[in-house]
Amino acid sequence: MRALRILLIIAVVLGGVFVAVDRAAVYFAESEAEDRVGFGGVETGSTDVSIKGFPFLTQVAGSELDRVDVTVEDIRASAAGREIRISEIRAQLHQVTLGAGYTSATASRATGTAVVSYAALTEAADEGVTVAYGGKGKVKVTGSVRIPLVDRTLTRSVLSTVTLVDGDTVKVRADEVPGEGIPGLEDLVRQKTDFERGIGGLPDGLKLEKIEVAPGGLEISMSGSDVELAG
């Protein structure tokens, strides 16, 4: 019985050591991955990587991780000469295959959300135009237009619908523009308030699917397969 107790104690100690080593390895790998995750050369801000599953060391030995959660902030991409900033991308990566020397990684399947804040959307709009949350799934777009016919500058706010076009373009269009009986006013206002901006900089294999207007910004769901995230 005494020998059995000793064996049990040794097993518990060794198990604890293995868990500690495994968790230390995860922490080190996450830190290294945060410095290596790349979005095709696009400028990004901070990155947070969380590797799921246990044990980690056996996953590394097989060069495949069960799941990796990645959060990347401040992704700056240029499309058609205009920059639009993705405030944050939150992605869940499944069956992540590690490349030779662990210098690259490809997810067999990925889902996530890209967030474009209203401040970022304002930056992407025309000069002098601001975009804010309008409630009930709408955005409020405010801009000033010069009316040559009456020699006046008018500032107008409109509620607009936001849609995703062709899987990579955010379209903002006013539901209604008050005309006030001034000829051509609606067209002038729409030239300011209606706009489209492409979103680039996403990893290969990741596609935008659906857009929702939320109080904190535009939330764009995305998914993909064979998604490359490091290199």
Short mmCIF file of C-alpha atoms in Angstrom, two decimals:
data_model
loop_
_atom_site.label_atom_id
_atom_site.label_comp_id
_atom_site.label_asym_id
_atom_site.label_seq_id
_atom_site.Cartn_x
_atom_site.Cartn_y
_atom_site.Cartn_z
CA MET A 1 0.00 0.00 0.00
CA ARG A 2 2.86 2.34 0.84
CA ALA A 3 4.40 1.78 -2.61
CA LEU A 4 1.04 2.47 -4.25
CA ARG A 5 0.69 5.74 -2.35
CA ILE A 6 4.18 6.76 -3.47
CA LEU A 7 3.33 5.95 -7.08
CA LEU A 8 0.13 7.99 -6.83
CA ILE A 9 1.99 10.95 -5.36
CA ILE A 10 4.62 10.75 -8.11
CA ALA A 11 1.87 10.57 -10.75
CA VAL A 12 0.13 13.64 -9.30
CA VAL A 13 3.39 15.59 -9.12
CA LEU A 14 4.38 14.64 -12.67
CA GLY A 15 0.88 15.49 -13.88
CA GLY A 16 1.13 18.90 -12.23
CA VAL A 17 4.53 19.49 -13.78
CA PHE A 18 3.20 18.50 -17.22
CA VAL A 19 0.24 20.89 -16.89
CA ALA A 20 2.55 23.71 -15.76
CA VAL A 21 4.94 23.10 -18.66
CA ASP A 22 2.05 22.82 -21.10
CA ARG A 23 0.51 26.12 -19.93
CA ALA A 24 3.91 27.85 -20.04
CA ALA A 25 4.35 26.63 -23.60
CA VAL A 26 0.91 28.00 -24.52
CA TYR A 27 1.76 31.40 -23.05
CA PHE A 28 5.04 31.51 -24.98
CA ALA A 29 3.37 30.41 -28.22
CA GLU A 30 0.61 33.01 -27.88
CA SER A 31 3.18 35.77 -27.34
CA GLU A 32 5.16 34.66 -30.39
CA ALA A 33 2.02 34.39 -32.52
CA GLU A 34 0.92 37.92 -31.61
CA ASP A 35 4.10 39.22 -33.22
CA ARG A 36 3.74 37.04 -36.32
CA VAL A 37 0.06 37.19 -37.28
CA GLY A 38 -0.08 39.09 -40.56
CA PHE A 39 -2.85 40.38 -42.80
CA GLY A 40 -1.10 40.45 -46.15
CA GLY A 41 1.12 43.39 -45.31
CA VAL A 42 -1.77 45.63 -44.19
CA GLU A 43 -0.94 47.93 -41.29
CA THR A 44 -2.50 46.74 -38.01
CA GLY A 45 -2.50 47.70 -34.36
CA SER A 46 -2.40 45.37 -31.38
CA THR A 47 -3.04 41.62 -31.68
CA ASP A 48 -4.27 39.17 -29.06
CA VAL A 49 -4.02 35.40 -29.58
CA SER A 50 -5.64 32.75 -27.40
CA ILE A 51 -4.85 29.07 -28.11
CA LYS A 52 -7.58 26.69 -26.97
CA GLY A 53 -7.49 22.97 -26.26
CA PHE A 54 -5.45 20.72 -23.97
CA PRO A 55 -2.82 19.46 -24.04
CA PHE A 56 -1.10 22.06 -26.19
CA LEU A 57 2.21 20.22 -26.59
CA THR A 58 0.63 17.22 -28.31
CA GLN A 59 -1.16 19.56 -30.72
CA VAL A 60 2.14 21.24 -31.60
CA ALA A 61 3.75 17.83 -32.10
CA GLY A 62 1.07 17.08 -34.69
CA SER A 63 1.48 20.57 -36.28
CA GLU A 64 -2.25 21.27 -35.89
CA LEU A 65 -4.09 23.33 -33.27
CA ASP A 66 -7.74 22.60 -32.51
CA ARG A 67 -8.81 26.24 -32.16
CA VAL A 68 -7.18 29.65 -32.00
CA ASP A 69 -9.03 32.87 -31.17
CA VAL A 70 -7.52 36.03 -32.63
CA THR A 71 -8.41 39.67 -32.00
CA VAL A 72 -6.73 42.31 -34.16
CA GLU A 73 -7.33 46.02 -33.66
CA ASP A 74 -6.98 48.99 -36.00
CA ILE A 75 -6.62 47.38 -39.42
CA ARG A 76 -5.96 50.03 -42.06
CA ALA A 77 -6.71 49.12 -45.65
CA SER A 78 -6.98 51.15 -48.82
CA ALA A 79 -9.58 50.49 -51.49
CA ALA A 80 -10.01 52.55 -54.68
CA GLY A 81 -7.68 55.18 -53.25
CA ARG A 82 -9.72 55.67 -50.07
CA GLU A 83 -8.75 54.25 -46.72
CA ILE A 84 -11.28 52.63 -44.41
CA ARG A 85 -10.23 51.53 -40.97
CA ILE A 86 -11.55 48.29 -39.47
CA SER A 87 -11.62 49.03 -35.76
CA GLU A 88 -11.44 45.39 -34.71
CA ILE A 89 -11.55 41.87 -36.07
CA ARG A 90 -12.52 38.99 -33.77
CA ALA A 91 -11.95 35.60 -35.39
CA GLN A 92 -12.26 31.98 -34.29
CA LEU A 93 -9.95 29.68 -36.22
CA HIS A 94 -10.45 25.92 -36.34
CA GLN A 95 -8.00 23.16 -37.27
CA VAL A 96 -5.04 25.50 -37.66
CA THR A 97 -2.20 23.82 -39.55
CA LEU A 98 1.28 25.09 -38.69
CA GLY A 99 3.82 25.51 -41.48
CA ALA A 100 7.46 24.49 -41.46
CA GLY A 101 9.33 26.18 -38.65
CA TYR A 102 6.01 27.54 -37.36
CA THR A 103 6.44 30.59 -39.60
CA SER A 104 2.99 30.28 -41.14
CA ALA A 105 -0.47 29.07 -40.20
CA THR A 106 -3.60 28.17 -42.16
CA ALA A 107 -7.04 27.65 -40.65
CA SER A 108 -9.20 24.99 -42.22
CA ARG A 109 -12.29 26.97 -41.15
CA ALA A 110 -12.80 30.42 -39.67
CA THR A 111 -15.66 32.60 -38.45
CA GLY A 112 -15.64 36.04 -36.95
CA THR A 113 -16.79 39.64 -36.84
CA ALA A 114 -15.25 42.80 -38.24
CA VAL A 115 -16.24 46.04 -36.50
CA VAL A 116 -16.12 49.45 -38.20
CA SER A 117 -16.67 52.23 -35.66
CA TYR A 118 -18.64 55.35 -36.55
CA ALA A 119 -15.48 57.40 -36.10
CA ALA A 120 -13.79 55.19 -38.72
CA LEU A 121 -16.82 55.46 -41.00
CA THR A 122 -16.71 59.25 -40.66
CA GLU A 123 -13.03 59.18 -41.68
CA ALA A 124 -14.01 57.21 -44.79
CA ALA A 125 -16.85 59.60 -45.74
CA ASP A 126 -16.45 62.83 -47.70
CA GLU A 127 -14.92 65.85 -46.01
CA GLY A 128 -17.32 67.60 -43.64
CA VAL A 129 -19.58 64.54 -43.26
CA THR A 130 -20.15 62.80 -39.93
CA VAL A 131 -21.68 59.37 -39.35
CA ALA A 132 -23.32 58.28 -36.08
CA TYR A 133 -25.70 55.64 -34.78
CA GLY A 134 -29.26 56.53 -35.74
CA GLY A 135 -31.14 53.81 -33.86
CA LYS A 136 -33.36 51.01 -35.13
CA GLY A 137 -30.73 49.63 -37.48
CA LYS A 138 -29.99 52.96 -39.17
CA VAL A 139 -27.07 55.39 -39.24
CA LYS A 140 -27.39 59.17 -39.06
CA VAL A 141 -25.34 61.01 -41.67
CA THR A 142 -24.84 64.78 -41.35
CA GLY A 143 -23.33 67.07 -43.97
CA SER A 144 -23.45 70.61 -45.31
CA VAL A 145 -24.19 71.54 -48.93
CA ARG A 146 -23.92 74.82 -50.78
CA ILE A 147 -27.05 75.83 -52.74
CA PRO A 148 -25.91 78.24 -55.48
CA LEU A 149 -29.48 79.02 -56.57
CA VAL A 150 -30.33 80.70 -53.26
CA ASP A 151 -26.74 81.41 -52.14
CA ARG A 152 -27.14 79.42 -48.93
CA THR A 153 -25.32 76.64 -47.13
CA LEU A 154 -27.63 74.07 -45.56
CA THR A 155 -26.73 71.40 -43.02
CA ARG A 156 -28.86 68.30 -43.15
CA SER A 157 -29.00 65.05 -41.17
CA VAL A 158 -30.54 61.98 -42.75
CA LEU A 159 -31.25 58.46 -41.59
CA SER A 160 -29.51 56.00 -43.88
CA THR A 161 -29.55 52.28 -44.56
CA VAL A 162 -26.23 50.43 -44.65
CA THR A 163 -25.85 47.37 -46.87
CA LEU A 164 -23.05 45.06 -47.95
CA VAL A 165 -22.54 45.06 -51.72
CA ASP A 166 -20.64 42.41 -53.70
CA GLY A 167 -19.28 40.94 -50.48
CA ASP A 168 -16.62 43.62 -50.01
CA THR A 169 -18.23 47.07 -50.16
CA VAL A 170 -20.15 49.06 -47.54
CA LYS A 171 -22.94 51.14 -49.08
CA VAL A 172 -24.58 54.01 -47.18
CA ARG A 173 -27.75 55.51 -48.71
CA ALA A 174 -30.24 57.95 -47.20
CA ASP A 175 -33.77 56.60 -46.87
CA GLU A 176 -35.26 60.03 -47.53
CA VAL A 177 -33.92 63.54 -48.13
CA PRO A 178 -36.11 66.54 -47.25
CA GLY A 179 -36.29 68.72 -50.37
CA GLU A 180 -37.92 71.85 -48.92
CA GLY A 181 -39.04 72.74 -52.44
CA ILE A 182 -35.55 73.70 -53.58
CA PRO A 183 -34.81 72.27 -57.06
CA GLY A 184 -31.86 69.90 -57.07
CA LEU A 185 -31.47 69.89 -53.27
CA GLU A 186 -31.94 66.14 -52.91
CA ASP A 187 -29.21 65.39 -55.46
CA LEU A 188 -26.81 67.81 -53.75
CA VAL A 189 -27.47 66.28 -50.33
CA ARG A 190 -27.06 62.74 -51.63
CA GLN A 191 -23.74 63.66 -53.18
CA LYS A 192 -22.58 64.29 -49.62
CA THR A 193 -24.45 61.70 -47.59
CA ASP A 194 -24.55 58.68 -49.92
CA PHE A 195 -21.29 56.82 -50.44
CA GLU A 196 -19.70 53.42 -50.95
CA ARG A 197 -16.38 52.24 -49.55
CA GLY A 198 -14.62 48.98 -50.21
CA ILE A 199 -13.12 46.97 -47.35
CA GLY A 200 -9.76 45.38 -48.08
CA GLY A 201 -6.98 43.92 -46.02
CA LEU A 202 -8.72 40.72 -44.96
CA PRO A 203 -6.69 37.49 -45.00
CA ASP A 204 -7.03 35.31 -48.09
CA GLY A 205 -9.99 32.97 -47.79
CA LEU A 206 -11.98 35.19 -45.40
CA LYS A 207 -15.15 36.75 -46.85
CA LEU A 208 -17.69 39.25 -45.53
CA GLU A 209 -21.24 37.91 -45.30
CA LYS A 210 -23.68 40.14 -43.42
CA ILE A 211 -23.70 43.65 -41.96
CA GLU A 212 -25.58 44.89 -38.91
CA VAL A 213 -25.86 48.44 -37.55
CA ALA A 214 -25.17 48.39 -33.80
CA PRO A 215 -24.69 51.18 -31.23
CA GLY A 216 -20.92 50.60 -31.19
CA GLY A 217 -20.47 50.54 -34.97
CA LEU A 218 -21.03 48.38 -38.00
CA GLU A 219 -20.69 44.69 -37.19
CA ILE A 220 -19.85 42.59 -40.25
CA SER A 221 -19.97 38.82 -39.91
CA MET A 222 -17.45 36.82 -41.91
CA SER A 223 -16.37 33.26 -42.54
CA GLY A 224 -14.03 31.34 -44.75
CA SER A 225 -11.90 28.27 -45.35
CA ASP A 226 -8.15 27.76 -45.86
CA VAL A 227 -7.55 31.14 -44.22
CA GLU A 228 -3.92 32.24 -44.06
CA LEU A 229 -3.07 34.30 -41.00
CA ALA A 230 0.68 34.33 -40.62
CA GLY A 231 3.72 34.39 -42.73
#
